[in-house]
Short mmCIF file of C-alpha atoms and ligand atoms in Angstrom, two decimals:
data_model
loop_
_atom_site.label_atom_id
_atom_site.label_comp_id
_atom_site.label_asym_id
_atom_site.label_seq_id
_atom_site.Cartn_x
_atom_site.Cartn_y
_atom_site.Cartn_z
CA MET A 1 0.00 0.00 0.00
CA THR A 2 1.39 3.43 -0.88
CA ALA A 3 1.52 6.18 1.74
CA LEU A 4 -1.34 7.87 -0.03
CA GLU A 5 -3.51 4.76 -0.11
CA LYS A 6 -2.91 4.35 3.58
CA ILE A 7 -3.91 7.93 4.26
CA ASN A 8 -7.03 7.58 2.15
CA ALA A 9 -8.01 3.93 2.50
CA PRO A 10 -11.78 3.85 2.93
CA PRO A 11 -13.05 1.77 5.85
CA THR A 12 -14.52 -0.87 3.54
CA ARG A 13 -11.23 -1.56 1.77
CA LEU A 14 -7.73 -2.40 2.91
CA GLY A 15 -8.78 -3.04 6.46
CA GLY A 16 -10.09 0.45 7.19
CA THR A 17 -6.70 2.02 7.82
CA ALA A 18 -7.59 5.57 6.72
CA LEU A 19 -5.47 7.97 8.72
CA TYR A 20 -7.35 11.15 7.96
CA ASP A 21 -10.94 12.27 7.85
CA TRP A 22 -10.78 15.09 5.31
CA ASP A 23 -14.27 16.34 6.17
CA TYR A 24 -13.17 16.77 9.75
CA LEU A 25 -9.89 18.46 8.84
CA VAL A 26 -11.50 21.00 6.51
CA GLN A 27 -14.92 22.24 7.58
CA ASP A 28 -17.11 25.03 6.20
CA ASP A 29 -15.55 27.80 8.22
CA ARG A 30 -12.34 26.39 9.65
CA ALA A 31 -9.38 24.17 8.83
CA HIS A 32 -7.30 21.98 11.11
CA ARG A 33 -3.68 22.94 11.84
CA LEU A 34 -2.52 19.47 10.72
CA ILE A 35 -3.09 20.28 7.06
CA TYR A 36 -0.25 22.83 7.36
CA THR A 37 2.08 20.83 9.61
CA ASP A 38 1.72 17.10 8.91
CA PRO A 39 4.47 15.60 6.69
CA ALA A 40 2.21 12.74 5.55
CA ILE A 41 -0.47 15.18 4.38
CA PHE A 42 2.22 17.16 2.58
CA GLU A 43 3.42 13.99 0.88
CA ALA A 44 -0.14 13.20 -0.19
CA GLU A 45 -0.51 16.74 -1.58
CA MET A 46 2.56 16.23 -3.78
CA THR A 47 0.57 13.48 -5.50
CA ASN A 48 -3.06 14.54 -5.26
CA ILE A 49 -2.65 18.30 -5.74
CA PHE A 50 0.74 18.74 -7.48
CA GLY A 51 0.07 15.92 -9.89
CA GLY A 52 -3.71 15.51 -9.60
CA THR A 53 -4.58 18.97 -10.94
CA TRP A 54 -3.09 21.47 -13.38
CA THR A 55 0.03 23.14 -11.99
CA TYR A 56 1.78 26.14 -13.52
CA LEU A 57 5.29 25.38 -14.72
CA ALA A 58 6.68 28.22 -16.82
CA HIS A 59 6.00 30.83 -19.47
CA GLU A 60 6.62 30.10 -23.14
CA SER A 61 8.77 33.23 -23.45
CA GLU A 62 11.30 31.57 -21.11
CA ILE A 63 11.99 29.00 -23.84
CA PRO A 64 11.36 31.02 -27.03
CA ASN A 65 13.60 29.04 -29.41
CA ASP A 66 13.86 25.41 -30.41
CA ASN A 67 16.23 23.52 -28.06
CA ASP A 68 15.76 26.05 -25.22
CA PHE A 69 15.25 24.60 -21.76
CA ILE A 70 14.71 25.67 -18.15
CA THR A 71 14.56 23.59 -15.00
CA ARG A 72 11.45 23.72 -12.82
CA ARG A 73 9.51 21.45 -10.46
CA LEU A 74 6.08 19.85 -10.39
CA GLY A 75 5.55 19.61 -6.64
CA LEU A 76 8.89 18.12 -5.64
CA ARG A 77 9.54 16.39 -8.98
CA PRO A 78 12.52 17.97 -10.73
CA LEU A 79 11.71 18.75 -14.37
CA VAL A 80 13.41 20.12 -17.44
CA ILE A 81 10.95 22.13 -19.52
CA VAL A 82 12.18 21.98 -23.10
CA ARG A 83 11.13 23.22 -26.48
CA ASP A 84 12.45 20.23 -28.37
CA SER A 85 14.17 20.29 -31.75
CA ASN A 86 10.75 20.12 -33.44
CA GLY A 87 9.34 23.01 -31.39
CA LYS A 88 7.21 20.86 -29.10
CA ILE A 89 7.09 21.86 -25.42
CA ARG A 90 7.77 18.95 -23.09
CA ALA A 91 8.21 18.52 -19.35
CA LEU A 92 10.93 15.88 -18.90
CA TYR A 93 11.76 14.42 -15.51
CA ASN A 94 15.20 15.75 -14.64
CA ARG A 95 16.39 12.28 -13.74
CA CYS A 96 18.68 9.97 -15.64
CA THR A 97 17.03 6.62 -16.37
CA HIS A 98 20.29 4.78 -15.55
CA ARG A 99 20.86 5.32 -11.85
CA GLY A 100 18.59 8.29 -11.25
CA THR A 101 20.95 11.22 -10.94
CA THR A 102 19.98 14.75 -11.88
CA LEU A 103 20.50 14.86 -15.60
CA CYS A 104 20.57 18.58 -16.27
CA ARG A 105 22.35 20.71 -13.70
CA TRP A 106 21.89 24.06 -15.42
CA ASP A 107 18.96 26.41 -14.71
CA LYS A 108 18.49 27.21 -18.37
CA GLY A 109 20.18 27.00 -21.74
CA ASN A 110 19.91 25.67 -25.26
CA THR A 111 20.84 22.15 -26.25
CA LYS A 112 19.75 19.39 -28.59
CA SER A 113 20.75 16.71 -26.11
CA PHE A 114 21.50 16.14 -22.44
CA GLN A 115 24.52 14.12 -21.41
CA CYS A 116 24.36 12.62 -17.95
CA PRO A 117 27.28 13.85 -15.83
CA TYR A 118 27.60 10.46 -14.07
CA HIS A 119 28.26 7.80 -16.75
CA GLY A 120 27.61 9.78 -19.87
CA TRP A 121 24.30 8.41 -21.17
CA ASN A 122 23.11 10.84 -23.79
CA PHE A 123 19.46 11.80 -24.39
CA LEU A 124 17.83 13.82 -27.17
CA ASN A 125 15.71 16.73 -25.96
CA THR A 126 12.64 14.68 -26.92
CA GLY A 127 13.60 12.42 -24.01
CA LYS A 128 14.81 9.58 -26.19
CA LEU A 129 18.04 7.79 -25.23
CA ARG A 130 20.48 8.53 -28.01
CA GLY A 131 23.43 6.46 -26.90
CA VAL A 132 25.44 5.05 -24.02
CA PRO A 133 29.23 4.80 -23.64
CA TRP A 134 30.64 1.39 -24.73
CA PRO A 135 27.30 -0.17 -25.66
CA GLU A 136 28.89 -3.58 -26.27
CA GLY A 137 28.84 -3.95 -22.48
CA TYR A 138 25.05 -4.40 -22.55
CA ALA A 139 23.37 -7.68 -23.49
CA GLU A 140 20.02 -5.91 -23.68
CA ASP A 141 18.74 -3.74 -26.53
CA MET A 142 19.28 -0.25 -25.17
CA ARG A 143 16.65 1.09 -27.60
CA ASP A 144 13.97 -0.23 -25.24
CA PRO A 145 11.65 2.75 -24.48
CA LYS A 146 12.01 2.11 -20.75
CA TYR A 147 15.39 3.87 -20.99
CA ASN A 148 13.88 7.03 -22.46
CA ILE A 149 13.35 9.89 -20.00
CA ALA A 150 10.03 9.92 -18.16
CA GLN A 151 7.85 12.89 -19.03
CA VAL A 152 4.69 14.57 -17.85
CA PRO A 153 1.93 13.23 -20.12
CA ARG A 154 -0.18 16.37 -20.24
CA VAL A 155 1.43 19.74 -20.89
CA GLU A 156 -0.82 22.52 -22.19
CA SER A 157 -0.44 26.26 -22.59
CA TYR A 158 -2.96 28.99 -22.20
CA ARG A 159 -1.80 32.11 -24.05
CA GLY A 160 1.82 31.46 -23.15
CA PHE A 161 1.31 30.11 -19.63
CA ILE A 162 2.45 26.48 -19.49
CA PHE A 163 0.59 24.15 -17.14
CA ALA A 164 1.00 20.42 -16.59
CA THR A 165 -0.73 17.55 -14.86
CA LEU A 166 -0.04 13.85 -14.40
CA ASN A 167 -3.77 13.17 -14.10
CA MET A 168 -5.11 11.52 -17.25
CA ASP A 169 -8.68 12.25 -16.08
CA ALA A 170 -8.18 15.98 -15.44
CA LEU A 171 -10.33 18.30 -17.55
CA PRO A 172 -8.65 19.96 -20.55
CA LEU A 173 -6.78 23.04 -19.31
CA ILE A 174 -9.18 25.54 -20.87
CA GLU A 175 -12.17 23.90 -19.14
CA HIS A 176 -10.25 23.72 -15.90
CA LEU A 177 -9.48 27.44 -16.07
CA GLY A 178 -13.10 28.21 -16.93
CA PRO A 179 -14.15 31.82 -16.25
CA ILE A 180 -10.69 32.83 -15.02
CA ALA A 181 -9.36 32.44 -18.58
CA LYS A 182 -11.29 35.57 -19.58
CA ILE A 183 -9.77 37.46 -16.66
CA ILE A 184 -6.30 36.33 -17.75
CA ASP A 185 -7.23 37.59 -21.24
CA GLU A 186 -8.00 41.02 -19.82
CA TRP A 187 -4.68 41.09 -17.98
CA LEU A 188 -2.84 40.27 -21.21
CA ASP A 189 -4.89 42.28 -23.66
CA ARG A 190 -4.04 45.66 -22.20
CA ASN A 191 -0.46 45.05 -23.41
CA PRO A 192 0.74 45.60 -27.00
CA GLY A 193 0.05 42.49 -29.08
CA GLY A 194 -1.86 41.00 -26.13
CA LYS A 195 1.28 39.50 -24.67
CA VAL A 196 4.15 39.86 -22.23
CA VAL A 197 7.50 38.16 -21.95
CA VAL A 198 9.02 37.02 -18.71
CA CYS A 199 12.24 38.65 -17.51
CA GLU A 200 14.09 37.86 -14.29
CA ALA A 201 12.64 37.19 -10.88
CA ASN A 202 12.65 38.18 -7.24
CA ARG A 203 13.11 34.93 -5.35
CA PHE A 204 12.01 34.31 -1.76
CA ARG A 205 12.03 31.23 0.41
CA TYR A 206 10.03 31.12 3.62
CA LYS A 207 9.74 28.68 6.49
CA GLY A 208 6.08 27.84 6.14
CA ASN A 209 3.59 25.65 4.30
CA TRP A 210 2.80 26.46 0.64
CA LYS A 211 -0.93 26.88 1.36
CA LEU A 212 -0.24 29.89 3.56
CA ALA A 213 0.74 31.78 0.41
CA TYR A 214 -2.32 30.63 -1.54
CA ASP A 215 -4.58 31.46 1.44
CA ASN A 216 -3.17 34.99 1.29
CA SER A 217 -3.37 35.37 -2.48
CA CYS A 218 -6.87 36.87 -2.41
CA ASP A 219 -6.86 38.17 1.16
CA GLY A 220 -8.03 41.77 1.35
CA TYR A 221 -8.40 41.68 5.12
CA HIS A 222 -4.73 41.98 6.06
CA VAL A 223 -3.59 44.80 3.80
CA ALA A 224 -4.17 47.84 6.02
CA TYR A 225 -2.49 46.09 8.96
CA SER A 226 0.25 43.87 7.54
CA HIS A 227 1.32 46.39 4.90
CA ARG A 228 0.97 49.52 7.01
CA SER A 229 4.58 50.60 6.54
CA LEU A 230 4.30 50.05 2.77
CA LEU A 231 1.13 52.16 2.58
CA GLU A 232 2.78 54.88 4.62
CA THR A 233 5.89 54.87 2.47
CA GLU A 234 3.85 54.95 -0.74
CA ASN A 235 1.72 57.81 0.46
CA ARG A 236 4.39 59.85 2.19
CA PHE A 237 4.70 62.36 -0.63
CA ALA A 238 1.20 62.03 -2.03
CA GLY A 239 -1.14 62.59 0.87
CA GLU A 240 -3.53 60.07 2.30
CA ASN A 241 -5.21 57.38 0.23
CA ALA A 242 -3.70 58.33 -3.10
CA LYS A 243 -1.17 55.64 -3.93
CA GLY A 244 -0.72 51.90 -4.09
CA MET A 245 -3.27 49.93 -2.08
CA ALA A 246 -4.37 52.87 0.06
CA TYR A 247 -8.02 52.08 -0.74
CA TYR A 248 -7.77 49.26 1.81
CA ARG A 249 -7.71 51.88 4.54
CA ASN A 250 -10.88 53.09 6.25
CA SER A 251 -13.75 50.85 5.07
CA PRO A 252 -12.55 48.52 2.29
CA ASP A 253 -15.81 46.56 2.06
CA THR A 254 -17.68 49.64 0.89
CA GLN A 255 -15.23 50.15 -1.99
CA PRO A 256 -16.13 49.01 -5.51
CA MET A 257 -13.34 46.37 -5.46
CA TYR A 258 -14.49 42.82 -4.78
CA MET A 259 -13.40 39.19 -4.82
CA ARG A 260 -14.70 36.60 -7.26
CA TYR A 261 -14.41 32.84 -6.98
CA THR A 262 -14.47 31.18 -10.40
CA GLY A 263 -14.28 27.46 -9.58
CA HIS A 264 -11.62 24.72 -9.36
CA GLY A 265 -9.83 26.63 -6.60
CA ASN A 266 -9.28 29.73 -8.77
CA HIS A 267 -10.09 33.25 -7.65
CA PHE A 268 -9.74 36.88 -8.50
CA LYS A 269 -9.39 40.07 -6.50
CA ASP A 270 -10.49 42.92 -8.72
CA LYS A 271 -9.34 46.34 -7.55
CA ARG A 272 -9.70 47.90 -11.00
CA PRO A 273 -13.12 49.46 -10.23
CA ASN A 274 -11.32 51.71 -7.72
CA LEU A 275 -9.32 53.31 -10.52
CA GLU A 276 -10.15 56.50 -12.32
CA LYS A 277 -11.00 55.40 -15.85
CA ARG A 278 -8.81 57.75 -17.84
CA PRO A 279 -5.43 57.52 -19.54
CA GLY A 280 -2.94 57.83 -16.71
CA GLY A 281 -5.39 56.52 -14.08
CA LEU A 282 -3.17 53.53 -13.39
CA TRP A 283 0.01 55.57 -13.54
CA ALA A 284 -1.44 58.03 -11.00
CA LEU A 285 -1.84 55.19 -8.49
CA GLU A 286 1.75 54.02 -8.84
CA SER A 287 3.86 54.82 -5.83
CA ALA A 288 7.20 56.65 -6.07
CA HIS A 289 9.99 54.79 -7.86
CA PRO A 290 13.42 56.05 -8.95
CA GLY A 291 13.29 57.85 -12.27
CA MET A 292 9.52 58.19 -12.55
CA GLU A 293 9.43 61.99 -12.79
CA HIS A 294 12.13 61.99 -15.44
CA TYR A 295 10.32 59.47 -17.61
CA GLU A 296 6.97 61.18 -17.13
CA ALA A 297 8.37 64.55 -18.29
CA GLU A 298 10.18 62.86 -21.17
CA PHE A 299 7.05 60.97 -22.30
CA ILE A 300 4.96 64.18 -22.23
CA ARG A 301 7.64 65.91 -24.30
CA ARG A 302 7.91 63.05 -26.80
CA TYR A 303 4.37 61.74 -27.10
CA GLY A 304 2.09 64.62 -26.01
CA ASP A 305 -1.49 63.48 -25.43
CA ARG A 306 -0.52 59.85 -25.71
CA ALA A 307 2.03 59.99 -22.88
CA PHE A 308 -0.24 58.87 -20.05
CA ALA A 309 -1.76 55.93 -21.90
CA LEU A 310 1.81 54.77 -22.53
CA LEU A 311 2.85 55.31 -18.91
CA ASP A 312 -0.11 53.14 -17.84
CA LEU A 313 1.73 50.23 -19.50
CA ALA A 314 4.36 50.58 -16.78
CA GLY A 315 1.76 50.85 -13.99
CA SER A 316 0.92 47.85 -11.82
CA GLU A 317 -2.43 46.32 -12.78
CA PRO A 318 -4.52 46.24 -9.57
CA VAL A 319 -5.57 42.59 -9.72
CA ASN A 320 -4.79 39.28 -8.06
CA ILE A 321 -5.64 36.45 -10.46
CA ASN A 322 -5.02 33.15 -8.69
CA VAL A 323 -5.00 29.71 -10.26
CA PHE A 324 -4.92 26.93 -7.71
CA PRO A 325 -2.52 25.67 -6.45
CA ASN A 326 0.55 27.71 -7.33
CA PHE A 327 0.01 30.60 -9.76
CA SER A 328 -0.88 34.27 -9.40
CA LEU A 329 -0.91 37.25 -11.70
CA LEU A 330 -0.66 40.40 -9.65
CA GLY A 331 0.41 43.86 -10.70
CA ASN A 332 2.65 43.06 -13.67
CA HIS A 333 4.07 39.95 -12.01
CA ILE A 334 3.67 36.23 -12.37
CA GLN A 335 4.01 34.80 -8.89
CA VAL A 336 4.66 31.09 -8.41
CA PHE A 337 4.56 29.10 -5.17
CA GLU A 338 6.85 26.08 -5.06
CA PRO A 339 6.59 23.66 -2.15
CA VAL A 340 10.00 22.66 -0.78
CA GLY A 341 8.84 20.76 2.31
CA VAL A 342 5.85 20.75 4.64
CA GLU A 343 7.27 23.86 6.34
CA GLU A 344 9.24 25.43 3.51
CA THR A 345 8.18 27.15 0.29
CA ASN A 346 9.63 29.21 -2.54
CA ALA A 347 7.67 32.30 -3.56
CA ILE A 348 9.01 33.58 -6.87
CA TRP A 349 7.98 36.84 -8.50
CA TYR A 350 8.71 36.88 -12.23
CA GLY A 351 8.80 40.31 -13.79
CA THR A 352 7.26 40.82 -17.22
CA MET A 353 8.08 43.08 -20.15
CA ILE A 354 5.96 44.32 -23.01
CA VAL A 355 6.88 43.51 -26.61
CA ASP A 356 7.36 45.73 -29.62
CA ASP A 357 4.50 44.81 -31.96
CA GLY A 358 4.60 48.09 -33.87
CA SER A 359 1.66 49.64 -32.01
CA VAL A 360 3.86 51.56 -29.57
CA PRO A 361 6.94 53.63 -30.53
CA THR A 362 10.03 51.42 -30.19
CA ASP A 363 11.88 53.80 -27.88
CA ALA A 364 8.77 53.93 -25.66
CA VAL A 365 8.80 50.12 -25.39
CA THR A 366 12.38 50.22 -24.10
CA ASP A 367 11.59 52.96 -21.61
CA ILE A 368 8.34 51.35 -20.44
CA ASN A 369 10.25 48.14 -19.76
CA ALA A 370 12.91 50.06 -17.84
CA LEU A 371 10.12 51.63 -15.74
CA ARG A 372 8.39 48.28 -15.29
CA MET A 373 11.56 46.97 -13.68
CA ARG A 374 11.25 49.73 -11.08
CA THR A 375 7.51 49.27 -10.50
CA GLN A 376 8.06 45.52 -10.22
CA GLU A 377 10.74 45.94 -7.58
CA GLY A 378 8.34 47.81 -5.30
CA PHE A 379 5.94 45.22 -3.97
CA PRO A 380 8.31 42.25 -3.67
CA ASN A 381 10.77 44.34 -1.69
CA PHE A 382 8.36 46.24 0.53
CA GLY A 383 5.20 44.08 0.56
CA GLU A 384 6.11 40.43 0.09
CA VAL A 385 8.43 40.60 3.08
CA ASP A 386 5.41 41.53 5.23
CA ASP A 387 3.44 38.58 3.87
CA ILE A 388 6.29 36.13 4.33
CA ALA A 389 6.72 37.27 7.92
CA ASN A 390 3.04 36.37 8.44
CA PHE A 391 3.46 32.94 6.84
CA GLU A 392 6.44 32.10 9.05
CA GLN A 393 4.67 33.34 12.16
CA ILE A 394 1.55 31.30 11.33
CA GLN A 395 3.69 28.19 10.94
CA ARG A 396 5.21 28.93 14.34
CA GLY A 397 1.78 29.43 15.91
CA LEU A 398 0.50 26.16 14.48
CA ILE A 399 3.15 24.16 16.35
CA ALA A 400 0.86 24.10 19.40
CA PRO A 401 -1.05 20.80 19.00
CA GLU A 402 -3.92 21.47 21.39
CA ASP A 403 -5.06 24.69 19.74
CA GLU A 404 -6.34 23.04 16.62
CA TRP A 405 -8.28 25.35 14.33
CA VAL A 406 -7.61 28.05 11.79
CA TYR A 407 -10.71 30.16 11.08
CA MET A 408 -11.74 31.39 7.66
CA ASN A 409 -15.21 32.54 8.61
CA ARG A 410 -15.18 36.21 7.64
CA GLY A 411 -18.41 36.83 5.70
CA PHE A 412 -19.70 33.33 6.44
CA GLY A 413 -23.36 33.12 7.40
CA ILE A 414 -24.24 36.76 6.70
CA PRO A 415 -27.33 36.82 4.45
CA ASP A 416 -26.91 38.53 1.05
CA ARG A 417 -23.23 39.31 1.59
CA ILE A 418 -22.04 36.64 -0.85
CA LYS A 419 -23.61 36.42 -4.31
CA THR A 420 -23.71 33.46 -6.67
CA HIS A 421 -24.02 34.48 -10.32
CA ASP A 422 -25.55 32.79 -13.39
CA ASP A 423 -22.12 31.63 -14.59
CA GLY A 424 -21.55 29.88 -11.25
CA THR A 425 -19.00 32.39 -10.00
CA ILE A 426 -19.28 33.81 -6.50
CA THR A 427 -18.58 37.40 -5.49
CA ALA A 428 -18.06 38.88 -2.04
CA PRO A 429 -16.68 42.07 -0.47
CA ALA A 430 -12.92 42.52 -0.65
CA THR A 431 -12.12 41.44 2.91
CA ASP A 432 -14.18 38.22 2.85
CA GLU A 433 -12.59 34.82 3.32
CA ALA A 434 -15.09 33.25 0.92
CA PHE A 435 -12.23 32.64 -1.55
CA MET A 436 -10.43 30.51 1.05
CA ARG A 437 -13.50 28.53 2.01
CA GLU A 438 -14.04 27.81 -1.68
CA HIS A 439 -10.46 26.82 -2.56
CA PHE A 440 -10.46 24.47 0.40
CA LYS A 441 -13.48 22.68 -1.06
CA GLU A 442 -11.35 22.03 -4.14
CA TRP A 443 -8.38 21.00 -1.99
CA LYS A 444 -10.59 18.52 -0.15
CA ARG A 445 -12.08 17.17 -3.37
CA LEU A 446 -8.59 16.51 -4.73
CA MET A 447 -7.30 15.00 -1.49
CA LYS A 448 -10.23 12.57 -1.37
CA ALA A 449 -9.83 11.55 -5.01
CA ARG A 450 -7.85 8.66 -6.46
CA PRO A 451 -6.25 10.48 -9.37
CA ASN A 452 -5.35 8.55 -12.49
CA LEU A 453 -1.68 9.56 -12.56
CA ALA A 454 0.65 8.51 -15.35
CA ILE A 455 4.02 9.27 -16.88
CA GLN A 456 4.97 8.66 -20.49
CA ARG A 457 8.13 7.97 -22.47
CA GLU A 458 8.95 8.34 -26.11
CA PRO A 459 8.18 5.07 -27.94
S1 FES B 501 23.30 7.82 -13.79
FE1 FES B 501 23.15 8.74 -15.70
S2 FES B 501 24.52 7.65 -16.91
FE2 FES B 501 24.64 6.68 -15.00
FE1 FE2 B 502 -0.08 40.96 1.47
#
């Protein structure tokens, strides 16, 4: 019996050895501390969540050319994401089929083949074993497909975002994304050519469970308190409530911003209704960054009436678009959560650039991307550190075994506060924990399931 079967074994099978009652551990308005602290539950998540549902891996712009590769992980599984010599995107297990060592030890690069550093087996970037040193030493036919690199059987992109799952029964990616696909469209379509390319990243690692980050991804309740110093810094030269997320001060639930749950664990915090709808509305909200005044004056000089619409392309889009379990679009970032262990997680903020599609003057594209680097340094440096401090302190608090529950009951049980719409999505005021209650229903569904996981190899 695998660890997962033991955790999940129903009473009628396998001698009734189920270790966990998922309905007890995750209830309507609270979750048990064990789901954040128990190594066996974490191990089960690496199969049932990071394997059982679609997980974000990378952006196509990170491997733009044939033979490009980057290394990533699916849960804890080390992967090489390649665009093979025929242009096909694959997620290869970064594991030599001989004795299991890490095959590719570079973060990224371009190669038609991978040679294992241990004994020199050589693999094409399709995963096929190309040759072994001194083959006459093998009685067996080394062309047997079992020696080809294992790969993730289902890899699909949505408008450049590459997701993967091992679950042969998972819905097609587009159906899985459902209504959040349209929200991703809106995030992309404000950019020239309807696309962005990924540049480098701010990388954080915190001592806490990965779910603490996802639980926070749509949380509008903490902003005024956890990010107080950020709000004060942003508004120091601009007066009260003018910059950044200052609209979370005072009475955030009466603001036009809201949260929307779109199904399958995915949710959206929409702060765009708080903006003034005019060219420059987004730019006006941006807090102070080095060089802003210079670029603003220069854009007005160069582009006249068009300057502020162009500057908006450097402004941080006020959204949090979250795809369960590990992906967020916020501001102009792609944020990815990578579990490292039950109490350790990477939180990586990839910056994005706009592309020159001819619709924006070329020198403006360069300058907008220079400005985006500044605007994208702001939140990771001054905001994410606040969030990570919370995650680590929660993990510390959850050590106490007798104090068992984490509450997510804000907005729960108040008539008419939460609305279900015709398309099945749910909206609630910005500080509600409805998003968390909903993504935990998906978590529980996946943890109870027996996913049909598979790997494949080239024939
Ligand atoms: S482990 Fe890769 S060639 Fe031996
Ligand atoms: Fe935060």
